[in-house]
Short mmCIF file of C-alpha atoms in Angstrom, two decimals:
data_model
loop_
_atom_site.label_atom_id
_atom_site.label_comp_id
_atom_site.label_asym_id
_atom_site.label_seq_id
_atom_site.Cartn_x
_atom_site.Cartn_y
_atom_site.Cartn_z
CA MET A 1 130.68 93.05 3.43
CA PRO A 2 127.30 91.13 2.94
CA LEU A 3 125.32 89.40 5.81
CA LYS A 4 125.51 85.61 5.93
CA PRO A 5 122.20 83.87 5.21
CA ASN A 6 119.84 82.77 7.94
CA HIS A 7 120.42 79.32 7.44
CA GLY A 8 123.82 79.57 9.27
CA ARG A 9 121.87 80.12 12.39
CA THR A 10 120.07 76.79 12.08
CA SER A 11 123.44 75.19 12.62
CA ALA A 12 124.39 77.04 15.37
CA THR A 13 121.11 76.25 17.31
CA GLN A 14 121.63 72.61 16.59
CA SER A 15 125.15 72.92 18.03
CA VAL A 16 123.94 74.46 21.14
CA LEU A 17 121.20 71.84 21.96
CA PRO A 18 123.43 69.03 23.05
CA ARG A 19 125.18 71.62 25.55
CA LEU A 20 121.92 72.65 26.92
CA LYS A 21 120.90 69.07 27.40
CA TYR A 22 124.28 68.27 29.26
CA ARG A 23 123.85 71.10 31.46
CA ALA A 24 120.32 70.31 32.34
CA GLY A 25 121.39 66.60 33.24
CA ARG A 26 124.23 67.96 35.21
CA HIS A 27 122.51 70.36 37.28
CA LEU A 28 119.34 67.98 37.68
CA GLY A 29 120.12 67.41 41.33
CA ARG A 30 120.49 70.97 41.90
CA LEU A 31 117.17 71.86 40.37
CA ARG A 32 115.60 69.29 42.51
CA ALA A 33 117.05 70.70 45.51
CA VAL A 34 115.74 74.10 44.57
CA ALA A 35 112.22 72.54 44.05
CA VAL A 36 112.39 71.24 47.55
CA ALA A 37 113.60 74.74 49.20
CA GLY A 38 110.64 76.49 47.19
CA ALA A 39 108.21 74.10 48.41
CA LEU A 40 109.28 74.38 52.10
CA LEU A 41 109.13 78.33 51.59
CA ALA A 42 105.84 77.70 50.02
CA GLY A 43 104.41 75.50 52.74
CA LEU A 44 104.14 72.68 50.15
CA SER A 45 105.23 68.81 50.35
CA PRO A 46 108.88 68.84 49.27
CA VAL A 47 108.07 65.29 48.12
CA ALA A 48 105.30 66.37 45.80
CA ALA A 49 107.54 69.27 44.28
CA ALA A 50 110.56 67.02 43.78
CA ALA A 51 108.81 63.90 42.47
CA PRO A 52 109.38 63.25 38.69
CA GLN A 53 106.30 63.22 36.48
CA THR A 54 106.67 59.62 35.91
CA ALA A 55 106.28 58.87 39.60
CA ALA A 56 102.96 57.04 39.67
CA VAL A 57 100.53 56.16 42.43
CA THR A 58 101.41 52.65 43.47
CA GLY A 59 97.75 51.31 43.18
CA HIS A 60 98.66 48.24 45.60
CA LYS A 61 96.55 47.21 48.69
CA GLY A 62 97.78 46.06 52.01
CA ASP A 63 99.76 47.39 54.76
CA PRO A 64 103.50 48.08 53.55
CA THR A 65 105.24 46.73 56.90
CA GLN A 66 103.04 43.61 56.42
CA TYR A 67 104.29 43.28 52.84
CA TRP A 68 107.91 43.64 53.57
CA ASN A 69 107.71 41.26 56.55
CA LYS A 70 106.78 38.44 53.89
CA VAL A 71 109.87 39.47 51.69
CA LEU A 72 112.09 39.32 54.64
CA LEU A 73 110.81 35.90 55.76
CA GLN A 74 111.68 34.55 52.22
CA THR A 75 115.30 35.69 52.69
CA PHE A 76 115.16 33.85 56.14
CA ARG A 77 114.20 30.60 54.33
CA ASN A 78 116.87 31.11 51.77
CA ALA A 79 119.67 31.77 54.28
CA ARG A 80 122.17 29.04 54.90
CA GLY A 81 125.23 28.35 57.35
CA TRP A 82 125.70 31.07 60.24
CA ASP A 83 123.52 33.44 58.35
CA ALA A 84 120.50 31.13 58.95
CA SER A 85 121.32 31.01 62.94
CA PRO A 86 118.55 32.58 65.21
CA GLY A 87 120.92 35.42 66.24
CA LYS A 88 121.75 36.51 62.81
CA LEU A 89 118.13 36.29 61.44
CA SER A 90 116.69 38.20 64.74
CA ARG A 91 119.41 40.91 64.16
CA SER A 92 118.33 41.40 60.74
CA GLY A 93 114.67 41.57 61.73
CA ALA A 94 115.61 44.35 64.26
CA MET A 95 117.51 46.34 61.87
CA VAL A 96 114.94 46.14 59.13
CA PHE A 97 111.80 46.99 61.54
CA ALA A 98 113.64 49.48 63.41
CA ALA A 99 114.48 51.38 60.15
CA ILE A 100 110.78 51.17 58.88
CA TYR A 101 109.65 52.35 62.23
CA ASN A 102 112.21 55.34 62.24
CA ALA A 103 111.22 56.39 58.58
CA GLU A 104 107.40 56.22 59.64
CA SER A 105 108.48 58.30 62.73
CA ALA A 106 110.00 60.92 60.57
CA TYR A 107 106.77 61.09 58.51
CA GLN A 108 104.75 61.41 61.80
CA ASN A 109 107.30 64.10 63.06
CA THR A 110 107.24 66.00 59.84
CA TYR A 111 103.41 66.33 59.89
CA GLY A 112 103.00 67.06 63.43
CA THR A 113 101.56 63.63 64.60
CA LEU A 114 104.60 61.98 66.25
CA LYS A 115 103.24 59.96 69.28
CA TYR A 116 106.20 57.77 70.29
CA GLN A 117 109.88 58.25 70.30
CA PRO A 118 111.89 56.65 67.32
CA TYR A 119 114.43 54.02 68.06
CA LEU A 120 117.49 55.67 69.27
CA ASN A 121 115.44 58.64 70.08
CA ARG A 122 116.67 60.83 66.92
CA PRO A 123 113.29 62.14 65.27
CA LEU A 124 113.85 63.39 61.78
CA LYS A 125 111.86 65.91 60.07
CA TYR A 126 111.93 67.00 56.32
CA ALA A 127 109.45 69.77 56.01
CA SER A 128 107.47 72.11 57.80
CA GLU A 129 104.35 71.04 59.73
CA SER A 130 102.18 73.13 57.62
CA SER A 131 103.25 71.08 54.52
CA GLU A 132 100.88 68.46 53.02
CA PRO A 133 101.84 64.92 52.57
CA GLY A 134 102.83 63.97 48.88
CA ARG A 135 100.80 61.15 47.04
CA ASP A 136 101.40 57.80 48.66
CA GLU A 137 104.26 59.57 50.71
CA GLU A 138 103.91 57.46 53.68
CA GLU A 139 103.67 54.02 51.96
CA ARG A 140 106.68 55.10 49.55
CA LEU A 141 108.79 55.97 52.64
CA ILE A 142 108.37 52.27 54.15
CA ASP A 143 108.76 50.72 50.77
CA ARG A 144 111.97 52.55 50.02
CA THR A 145 113.52 52.02 53.62
CA ALA A 146 112.42 48.41 53.64
CA TYR A 147 113.71 47.81 50.24
CA ARG A 148 117.04 49.37 51.01
CA MET A 149 117.56 47.55 54.24
CA ILE A 150 116.53 43.99 53.16
CA SER A 151 118.64 44.30 50.04
CA GLU A 152 121.74 45.48 52.01
CA LEU A 153 121.41 42.63 54.60
CA TYR A 154 120.73 40.01 51.75
CA PRO A 155 122.76 40.84 48.89
CA GLY A 156 122.51 37.49 47.47
CA ASP A 157 118.63 37.76 47.09
CA LYS A 158 118.78 40.88 45.31
CA ASP A 159 116.84 39.73 42.04
CA TYR A 160 114.00 38.55 44.46
CA ILE A 161 113.87 41.73 46.52
CA ASP A 162 114.02 43.91 43.26
CA ALA A 163 111.24 42.05 41.86
CA ARG A 164 109.17 42.20 45.15
CA TYR A 165 109.60 46.17 44.97
CA GLU A 166 108.54 46.19 41.40
CA ALA A 167 105.51 43.98 42.22
CA ARG A 168 104.33 46.29 44.78
CA THR A 169 105.20 49.69 43.40
CA GLY A 170 105.23 49.33 39.81
CA ARG A 171 108.46 51.07 39.43
CA SER A 172 112.09 50.19 39.35
CA PRO A 173 113.91 50.31 42.88
CA HIS A 174 116.69 52.07 41.09
CA ALA A 175 114.43 54.93 39.70
CA TYR A 176 114.63 58.46 41.14
CA GLU A 177 112.71 58.91 44.45
CA PRO A 178 113.06 62.34 46.26
CA LEU A 179 112.31 60.48 49.65
CA ASP A 180 115.71 58.69 49.42
CA ARG A 181 117.70 61.96 50.11
CA LEU A 182 115.29 63.24 52.32
CA VAL A 183 114.60 60.50 54.69
CA VAL A 184 115.75 57.11 53.50
CA ASP A 185 119.23 57.84 53.41
CA ARG A 186 119.61 59.28 56.85
CA VAL A 187 117.45 56.41 58.38
CA VAL A 188 119.45 53.62 57.01
CA ARG A 189 122.75 55.36 57.85
CA GLN A 190 121.56 55.74 61.23
CA ILE A 191 120.83 51.96 61.82
CA ASN A 192 123.90 50.92 59.99
CA LYS A 193 125.99 53.16 62.24
CA ALA A 194 124.35 51.80 65.38
CA ARG A 195 125.04 48.18 64.41
CA ALA A 196 128.59 48.82 62.91
CA ASP A 197 131.45 46.92 64.87
CA ASP A 198 128.57 45.28 67.06
CA GLY A 199 130.30 41.79 67.21
CA SER A 200 127.94 40.12 64.81
CA ASP A 201 130.60 39.08 62.46
CA ASN A 202 133.09 37.61 64.88
CA PRO A 203 134.47 34.73 62.99
CA GLU A 204 135.87 32.93 66.21
CA LEU A 205 135.21 29.19 66.46
CA TYR A 206 134.40 27.38 69.77
CA ASP A 207 137.25 26.39 71.94
CA GLY A 208 135.69 25.53 75.19
CA ASP A 209 136.05 22.29 77.42
CA THR A 210 134.20 19.52 75.64
CA THR A 211 135.58 16.66 77.62
CA THR A 212 134.56 17.06 81.10
CA PRO A 213 131.28 15.15 81.85
CA GLY A 214 128.45 17.68 81.80
CA ALA A 215 130.21 20.10 79.55
CA TRP A 216 128.80 20.60 76.02
CA ARG A 217 130.61 18.42 73.29
CA PRO A 218 129.53 17.96 69.57
CA THR A 219 126.54 15.51 69.37
CA GLY A 220 127.87 13.50 66.62
CA GLU A 221 125.57 14.36 63.55
CA GLU A 222 126.85 14.12 60.19
CA ALA A 223 125.92 17.02 57.58
CA THR A 224 122.78 15.73 55.62
CA ASP A 225 121.12 17.61 52.98
CA ASP A 226 121.82 21.20 53.71
CA GLU A 227 122.09 21.14 57.44
CA GLY A 228 125.40 21.72 59.06
CA ALA A 229 127.26 18.94 60.76
CA CYS A 230 128.10 18.87 64.70
CA LYS A 231 131.12 16.51 64.64
CA GLU A 232 133.76 18.97 65.75
CA PRO A 233 134.03 21.51 68.36
CA SER A 234 134.42 24.11 65.51
CA ASP A 235 130.96 23.20 64.11
CA ALA A 236 129.37 25.06 67.13
CA VAL A 237 127.10 27.93 65.69
CA THR A 238 127.87 31.51 66.34
CA PRO A 239 129.74 30.74 69.67
CA ASN A 240 130.13 34.42 70.33
CA TRP A 241 126.75 35.81 69.73
CA GLY A 242 126.19 36.51 73.42
CA LYS A 243 128.91 39.16 73.11
CA VAL A 244 127.18 41.11 70.34
CA LYS A 245 126.03 44.48 71.24
CA PRO A 246 122.42 44.54 72.12
CA PHE A 247 119.86 46.76 70.63
CA VAL A 248 118.12 47.97 73.86
CA LEU A 249 119.60 45.89 76.72
CA ARG A 250 122.71 47.27 78.45
CA SER A 251 124.60 43.98 77.90
CA GLY A 252 123.63 40.39 76.82
CA SER A 253 124.34 39.06 80.41
CA GLN A 254 121.86 41.60 81.99
CA PHE A 255 119.35 39.14 83.03
CA ARG A 256 121.63 35.85 83.10
CA PRO A 257 121.57 34.09 86.37
CA PRO A 258 125.14 33.78 87.97
CA THR A 259 125.09 30.16 86.76
CA LEU A 260 122.86 27.32 86.13
CA ARG A 261 120.55 26.85 89.24
CA GLY A 262 123.66 27.73 91.53
CA PHE A 263 125.80 25.05 90.51
CA THR A 264 129.42 25.90 90.68
CA SER A 265 130.91 23.10 88.64
CA TYR A 266 130.01 20.17 86.39
CA ASP A 267 130.78 17.59 89.13
CA GLU A 268 128.35 19.48 91.42
CA MET A 269 125.64 19.50 88.76
CA LEU A 270 126.04 15.84 87.92
CA ALA A 271 125.81 14.60 91.58
CA SER A 272 122.73 16.50 92.33
CA PRO A 273 119.26 14.82 92.78
CA GLU A 274 117.68 17.63 90.46
CA TYR A 275 120.12 16.87 87.55
CA ALA A 276 118.96 13.22 87.81
CA ARG A 277 115.35 14.16 87.66
CA GLN A 278 115.95 16.43 84.75
CA VAL A 279 117.79 13.69 82.69
CA ASP A 280 115.13 11.09 83.55
CA GLU A 281 112.33 13.20 82.37
CA VAL A 282 113.78 14.20 78.94
CA ARG A 283 114.85 10.49 78.45
CA ARG A 284 111.20 9.42 78.89
CA VAL A 285 109.31 12.18 77.13
CA GLY A 286 111.74 13.25 74.46
CA ALA A 287 112.77 9.93 73.08
CA VAL A 288 111.83 9.17 69.45
CA ASP A 289 109.93 6.24 70.67
CA SER A 290 108.48 7.64 73.86
CA THR A 291 105.43 5.84 75.08
CA GLU A 292 104.91 8.72 77.66
CA ARG A 293 104.84 11.80 75.51
CA THR A 294 101.13 12.69 74.51
CA ASP A 295 99.81 13.31 71.10
CA ASP A 296 99.40 16.86 71.93
CA GLN A 297 102.87 17.27 73.10
CA THR A 298 104.29 15.52 69.94
CA VAL A 299 102.24 18.28 68.05
CA VAL A 300 103.65 21.07 70.05
CA GLY A 301 107.22 19.79 69.83
CA TRP A 302 107.08 19.85 65.85
CA PHE A 303 104.85 22.78 65.43
CA TRP A 304 107.37 25.31 67.27
CA ASN A 305 110.49 23.56 65.89
CA HIS A 306 111.89 25.44 62.78
CA ASP A 307 115.54 24.33 63.29
CA LEU A 308 115.97 23.34 59.72
CA ASN A 309 117.13 25.36 56.59
CA GLY A 310 114.52 26.18 54.25
CA THR A 311 112.06 27.33 57.06
CA TYR A 312 111.62 30.99 58.39
CA HIS A 313 113.21 29.60 61.70
CA PRO A 314 111.99 30.46 65.12
CA PRO A 315 112.45 34.45 64.64
CA GLY A 316 110.41 34.32 61.33
CA GLN A 317 107.65 32.30 62.83
CA LEU A 318 107.15 34.99 65.42
CA LEU A 319 107.60 38.01 63.12
CA GLN A 320 104.75 36.23 61.21
CA LEU A 321 102.63 35.95 64.19
CA THR A 322 103.23 39.75 64.87
CA GLY A 323 101.79 40.33 61.48
CA THR A 324 98.71 38.11 62.45
CA VAL A 325 98.10 39.94 65.42
CA ALA A 326 98.33 43.46 63.99
CA LYS A 327 95.94 42.26 61.27
CA LYS A 328 93.35 40.96 63.87
CA PHE A 329 93.51 44.34 65.62
CA LYS A 330 93.34 46.34 62.39
CA LEU A 331 96.28 48.42 63.41
CA ASP A 332 96.98 51.62 61.20
CA THR A 333 100.42 52.08 59.32
CA TYR A 334 101.79 53.78 62.18
CA ASP A 335 100.93 51.21 64.85
CA THR A 336 101.62 48.53 62.89
CA THR A 337 105.37 49.70 62.37
CA ARG A 338 105.67 50.34 66.17
CA LEU A 339 104.45 46.81 66.96
CA PHE A 340 106.93 45.16 64.54
CA ALA A 341 109.63 47.20 65.88
CA LEU A 342 109.04 46.32 69.68
CA SER A 343 108.52 42.69 68.86
CA ALA A 344 111.67 42.48 66.56
CA LEU A 345 113.79 44.41 69.01
CA SER A 346 112.66 42.03 71.78
CA LEU A 347 113.48 39.03 69.57
CA ALA A 348 117.12 40.26 68.74
CA ASP A 349 118.06 40.90 72.38
CA ALA A 350 116.38 37.76 73.36
CA GLY A 351 118.82 35.98 71.04
CA ILE A 352 121.77 37.63 72.35
CA ALA A 353 120.84 37.00 75.96
CA ALA A 354 120.12 33.39 75.29
CA TRP A 355 123.62 32.84 73.82
CA ASP A 356 125.20 34.85 76.50
CA SER A 357 123.80 32.20 78.92
CA LYS A 358 124.59 29.22 76.55
CA LEU A 359 128.25 30.06 76.03
CA ASP A 360 129.42 32.70 78.61
CA SER A 361 128.48 31.06 81.67
CA PRO A 362 130.50 29.02 84.17
CA ILE A 363 128.82 25.96 82.88
CA ASN A 364 128.02 25.51 79.34
CA GLU A 365 125.61 22.40 79.61
CA TRP A 366 125.76 19.41 77.42
CA ARG A 367 122.70 18.35 75.44
CA PRO A 368 120.28 15.49 76.45
CA VAL A 369 121.40 13.25 73.80
CA SER A 370 125.15 13.34 75.33
CA ALA A 371 123.88 13.20 79.02
CA ILE A 372 121.60 10.27 78.22
CA ARG A 373 124.12 8.20 76.24
CA ALA A 374 126.86 8.77 78.99
CA THR A 375 124.63 6.62 81.39
CA GLY A 376 125.36 3.68 79.11
CA GLY A 377 123.40 0.31 79.10
CA ALA A 378 120.26 0.58 77.03
CA ASN A 379 120.53 4.49 77.02
CA ALA A 380 123.74 4.33 74.89
CA THR A 381 121.64 4.24 71.68
CA TRP A 382 119.12 6.81 72.88
CA GLU A 383 117.75 9.14 70.05
CA PRO A 384 115.65 12.41 70.48
CA LEU A 385 112.31 12.92 68.74
CA SER A 386 114.21 15.83 66.83
CA ALA A 387 115.12 14.90 63.29
CA ASP A 388 116.61 16.51 60.16
CA ARG A 389 114.55 16.33 56.89
CA SER A 390 115.84 12.86 56.20
CA GLY A 391 114.44 11.55 59.50
CA ALA A 392 117.92 11.09 61.00
CA PRO A 393 118.37 12.38 64.67
CA TRP A 394 119.33 16.05 64.94
CA THR A 395 120.31 18.38 67.90
CA PRO A 396 121.16 22.00 67.52
CA CYS A 397 124.99 22.42 67.54
CA PHE A 398 125.46 24.72 70.59
CA PRO A 399 125.00 24.13 74.35
CA ALA A 400 121.65 23.33 75.87
CA TRP A 401 121.34 26.13 78.80
CA THR A 402 119.03 28.06 78.40
CA SER A 403 116.74 27.30 75.53
CA GLY A 404 116.69 29.72 72.71
CA HIS A 405 113.29 28.76 71.81
CA ALA A 406 111.98 29.59 75.25
CA ASN A 407 113.83 33.08 75.25
CA PHE A 408 112.33 33.99 71.79
CA THR A 409 108.77 32.81 72.56
CA ALA A 410 108.71 34.60 75.99
CA ALA A 411 110.22 37.86 74.54
CA TRP A 412 107.54 37.90 71.79
CA ALA A 413 104.73 37.16 74.12
CA GLY A 414 105.81 39.81 76.62
CA ALA A 415 106.17 42.36 73.82
CA MET A 416 102.50 41.52 72.64
CA GLN A 417 101.33 41.73 76.38
CA HIS A 418 102.83 45.14 76.92
CA TYR A 419 101.71 46.67 73.66
CA PHE A 420 98.10 45.49 73.87
CA ASP A 421 98.12 45.62 78.00
CA ARG A 422 96.39 42.17 78.10
CA ASP A 423 97.15 38.57 77.42
CA ASP A 424 93.79 36.89 76.61
CA VAL A 425 93.78 37.45 72.87
CA SER A 426 92.87 34.42 70.46
CA PHE A 427 94.63 34.10 67.14
CA THR A 428 95.80 31.28 64.72
CA ALA A 429 99.46 30.51 64.68
CA HIS A 430 101.07 28.72 61.73
CA SER A 431 103.97 26.38 61.40
CA GLU A 432 106.14 25.34 58.03
CA ASP A 433 108.25 22.98 59.87
CA PRO A 434 108.74 19.90 57.51
CA HIS A 435 107.95 17.51 60.33
CA THR A 436 104.81 19.70 61.67
CA LEU A 437 101.73 17.66 62.29
CA VAL A 438 99.41 20.59 61.80
CA LEU A 439 99.78 23.70 59.62
CA SER A 440 97.73 25.96 61.91
CA ARG A 441 96.98 25.92 65.85
CA GLN A 442 94.57 28.18 67.86
CA MET A 443 96.22 30.26 70.54
CA ASN A 444 93.89 31.65 73.16
CA SER A 445 96.65 33.82 74.74
CA PHE A 446 100.02 35.45 74.14
CA SER A 447 101.27 33.56 77.00
CA GLN A 448 100.24 30.20 75.48
CA VAL A 449 102.92 30.82 72.60
CA ALA A 450 105.42 31.23 75.34
CA GLN A 451 104.33 28.15 77.22
CA GLU A 452 104.26 26.01 74.06
CA GLY A 453 107.59 27.25 72.84
CA GLU A 454 109.11 26.80 76.12
CA PHE A 455 108.51 23.03 76.53
CA SER A 456 108.49 22.18 72.74
CA ARG A 457 112.15 21.51 73.11
CA LEU A 458 111.46 19.23 75.95
CA TRP A 459 109.02 17.12 74.12
CA LEU A 460 111.63 16.90 71.10
CA GLY A 461 114.49 15.77 73.31
CA VAL A 462 116.87 18.49 72.79
CA HIS A 463 116.65 20.56 76.07
CA PHE A 464 116.03 19.93 79.90
CA ARG A 465 113.19 21.24 81.75
CA TRP A 466 115.33 24.01 83.40
CA ASP A 467 116.64 25.13 80.05
CA ALA A 468 113.13 25.82 79.16
CA GLU A 469 112.11 27.34 82.51
CA ASP A 470 115.19 29.70 82.68
CA GLY A 471 115.04 30.66 79.01
CA ARG A 472 111.51 31.75 79.52
CA GLU A 473 112.29 33.91 82.53
CA ILE A 474 115.19 35.72 80.62
CA GLY A 475 113.07 36.26 77.75
CA THR A 476 110.35 37.74 79.88
CA ASN A 477 112.71 40.18 81.51
CA VAL A 478 114.13 41.16 78.01
CA ALA A 479 110.75 42.05 76.72
CA ASP A 480 109.98 44.00 79.92
CA TYR A 481 113.04 46.00 79.53
CA VAL A 482 112.61 46.80 75.93
CA PHE A 483 109.02 48.03 76.49
CA ASP A 484 110.19 50.14 79.28
CA ASN A 485 113.26 51.81 77.51
CA ALA A 486 112.39 52.04 73.80
CA LEU A 487 109.72 53.44 71.53
CA GLN A 488 108.14 55.21 74.52
CA PRO A 489 105.35 57.85 74.19
CA THR A 490 106.52 61.17 73.72
CA ARG A 491 105.75 63.98 76.28
CA PRO A 492 105.11 67.70 75.55
CA GLY A 493 108.11 69.80 76.51
CA ARG A 494 110.36 66.90 76.85
CA PRO A 495 113.70 67.46 74.74
CA ASP A 496 114.60 64.70 72.34
CA GLN A 497 117.58 62.74 73.49
CA ARG A 498 120.27 62.48 70.83
#
């Protein structure tokens, strides 16, 4: 039987090619895993070995954590409803910067330069210490981790976040990245697992006493623009936030005084001379038409406000300040991630502690506008300086004691003081509140931020002095505790806590 001509082999070869391509695609993940294993055996970077040929140097400039902070702040501006509440925003900030810090810690731990314990004390390693880092590996780790965390927290902003990733890296966020499997997936799972069922999605509405004099009640504002109304008790914002699982604190009530200045009932509080002084002071200096509030106090009040939607809100203003200070001190990538993580964790736990005192104390104190109008006469139409975008009087829709702003600014100042082991640092703070009278303000110390944030709410007419003072004390205690119990320096021979 004669042999078949050679042209029959051509057809056979062509039929085999699609099968080879299919097998290659099917086993691409396995081949990449083999490349990583081979790299580890050879003492090479697994990232460099597994990275596709199309992975290019990013070519961007600037610190990656600073870049993603700006992206996060824009999602804060876009948030609405309870998602724009101080507690929700500060929780997001802590999750993002804890994840970035843990990813950076994995990088440092992998290459033998870890100086501080990661958040949750679970250091990762993805290569031998003799390996050399891949090209742009450190920045790619932060970029990938930040992108993943922010996009998961704010899925409605996906197009914006994707665009910012592409602008920074020159690549699609959906392109293959070996660091995802090695580090990023593990870090993101770790943070998400730690925050699962933390109480942050509690939908229960406020059902407390709103009729007893002295007890918080809605302040009567209608919804204007995109701000929420405060007409019904159910309008109270995140009333269960004080029960959220803290990031570092043992509980939200850890530093809460037993009750407001020792008062055990609303009657006792209202009958006290100190209460009368508190009400009289805010009536005089917090009124929209006050003749006793100084020009600088008015400036301070509006500068630190950021209650309204469309701004980056108080947590965002302070995270921006974290970036300002990090830049002033020319911190490297590693130290920048740690500073952001410390400040963000402090802010998140300060928010939980503030809401615990507001809503889980024996006295849920009414706002100055309710207290002053209740005195009747000429005070029946009293209005605070605080206003919405249209200029109508506006008061945050939750109890007064303690001041959230005072908690936040004190916690931030405390984190900075501990990190740098000093207070006398000058820097420029910025404001984007729609009513602010100045866009920037010179700060001469970290404690100046705490002091101005503390009393800004008195000048706006939405808090009593003791709200501010007690809030600052709680925030300071939060910062002290976070610094003493998180992100601590590593100690030779000390086993990692898991």
